[in-house]
Amino acid sequence: MAPHGCLTCRRHSLTEAGSLDPEPALDAGYGTGTRHRPMTAVGPDLHLVAHLAAKTAAATLLEHAGHPDQRLPGEHALIGLRRQPGWAAPFDLGRTAELRWLPATPPRPGCPTCEAP
Ligand SMILES: [Zn+2]
């Protein structure tokens, strides 16, 4: 199995492939962010994401404990919370609650998280 890159590697790979950077403000340096950021999710959105994250964690543990039927379809999941016409692939989900799994991307050279110090 090829090694998986971290979230930052994944975001850079998507951007280079012509997709979008879903959260470019996350890389703001310490002390340069805003104190309050508006929330755009409603309760059911948060529940949906939280339940998928919990199931993903449990399935990952069960697969490693010898239950191959718990294997997930990919390494990166997208959930359609609100359709955004015109968004680039793979963020071009067409329906609310649509779930799309994608493969991982390899670590990028020079990544401070993925490369050993
Ligand atoms: Zn990385």
mmCIF file of N, CA, C and O and ligand atoms in Angstrom, residues 4-10 12 106-115, ligand 1:
data_model
loop_
_atom_site.group_PDB
_atom_site.id
_atom_site.type_symbol
_atom_site.label_atom_id
_atom_site.label_comp_id
_atom_site.label_asym_id
_atom_site.label_seq_id
_atom_site.Cartn_x
_atom_site.Cartn_y
_atom_site.Cartn_z
ATOM 1 N N HIS A 4 0.108 7.480 2.482
ATOM 2 C CA HIS A 4 -0.868 8.541 2.265
ATOM 3 C C HIS A 4 -0.302 9.876 2.721
ATOM 4 O O HIS A 4 0.322 9.951 3.779
ATOM 5 N N GLY A 5 -0.567 10.916 1.943
ATOM 6 C CA GLY A 5 -0.177 12.245 2.361
ATOM 7 C C GLY A 5 -1.161 12.789 3.381
ATOM 8 O O GLY A 5 -2.282 12.291 3.509
ATOM 9 N N CYS A 6 -0.751 13.812 4.079
ATOM 10 C CA CYS A 6 -1.600 14.425 5.106
ATOM 11 C C CYS A 6 -2.664 15.311 4.437
ATOM 12 O O CYS A 6 -2.727 15.433 3.210
ATOM 13 N N LEU A 7 -3.484 15.947 5.252
ATOM 14 C CA LEU A 7 -4.550 16.798 4.723
ATOM 15 C C LEU A 7 -3.988 17.956 3.898
ATOM 16 O O LEU A 7 -4.540 18.312 2.855
ATOM 17 N N THR A 8 -2.887 18.542 4.337
ATOM 18 C CA THR A 8 -2.289 19.637 3.580
ATOM 19 C C THR A 8 -1.804 19.135 2.225
ATOM 20 O O THR A 8 -2.005 19.796 1.194
ATOM 21 N N CYS A 9 -1.165 17.961 2.178
ATOM 22 C CA CYS A 9 -0.739 17.373 0.903
ATOM 23 C C CYS A 9 -1.958 17.152 0.006
ATOM 24 O O CYS A 9 -1.914 17.411 -1.197
ATOM 25 N N ARG A 10 -3.043 16.665 0.587
ATOM 26 C CA ARG A 10 -4.266 16.413 -0.180
ATOM 27 C C ARG A 10 -4.803 17.716 -0.765
ATOM 28 O O ARG A 10 -5.171 17.786 -1.938
ATOM 29 N N HIS A 12 -3.172 20.516 -1.441
ATOM 30 C CA HIS A 12 -2.293 21.018 -2.497
ATOM 31 C C HIS A 12 -2.451 20.208 -3.775
ATOM 32 O O HIS A 12 -2.449 20.761 -4.879
ATOM 33 N N PRO A 106 -0.421 10.742 -2.481
ATOM 34 C CA PRO A 106 0.851 10.470 -1.802
ATOM 35 C C PRO A 106 1.387 11.718 -1.099
ATOM 36 O O PRO A 106 1.001 12.837 -1.422
ATOM 37 N N PRO A 107 2.303 11.522 -0.159
ATOM 38 C CA PRO A 107 2.936 12.680 0.495
ATOM 39 C C PRO A 107 3.691 13.522 -0.528
ATOM 40 O O PRO A 107 4.262 12.999 -1.475
ATOM 41 N N ARG A 108 3.702 14.827 -0.310
ATOM 42 C CA ARG A 108 4.403 15.743 -1.220
ATOM 43 C C ARG A 108 5.810 16.012 -0.687
ATOM 44 O O ARG A 108 6.006 16.148 0.527
ATOM 45 N N PRO A 109 6.770 16.086 -1.598
ATOM 46 C CA PRO A 109 8.137 16.380 -1.157
ATOM 47 C C PRO A 109 8.179 17.707 -0.407
ATOM 48 O O PRO A 109 7.577 18.689 -0.831
ATOM 49 N N GLY A 110 8.888 17.723 0.691
ATOM 50 C CA GLY A 110 9.049 18.936 1.470
ATOM 51 C C GLY A 110 7.951 19.194 2.467
ATOM 52 O O GLY A 110 8.006 20.185 3.199
ATOM 53 N N CYS A 111 6.953 18.329 2.527
ATOM 54 C CA CYS A 111 5.874 18.547 3.503
ATOM 55 C C CYS A 111 6.438 18.344 4.913
ATOM 56 O O CYS A 111 6.971 17.289 5.229
ATOM 57 N N PRO A 112 6.312 19.352 5.789
ATOM 58 C CA PRO A 112 6.869 19.223 7.136
ATOM 59 C C PRO A 112 6.147 18.192 7.985
ATOM 60 O O PRO A 112 6.715 17.685 8.964
ATOM 61 N N THR A 113 4.909 17.845 7.624
ATOM 62 C CA THR A 113 4.172 16.834 8.383
ATOM 63 C C THR A 113 4.543 15.430 7.922
ATOM 64 O O THR A 113 4.726 14.528 8.738
ATOM 65 N N CYS A 114 4.655 15.236 6.614
ATOM 66 C CA CYS A 114 4.855 13.884 6.068
ATOM 67 C C CYS A 114 6.309 13.448 6.042
ATOM 68 O O CYS A 114 6.581 12.240 6.077
ATOM 69 N N GLU A 115 7.242 14.394 5.948
ATOM 70 C CA GLU A 115 8.646 14.010 5.874
ATOM 71 C C GLU A 115 9.237 13.918 7.280
ATOM 72 O O GLU A 115 8.925 14.718 8.149
HETATM 73 ZN ZN ZN B 1 1.851 16.090 4.068
#
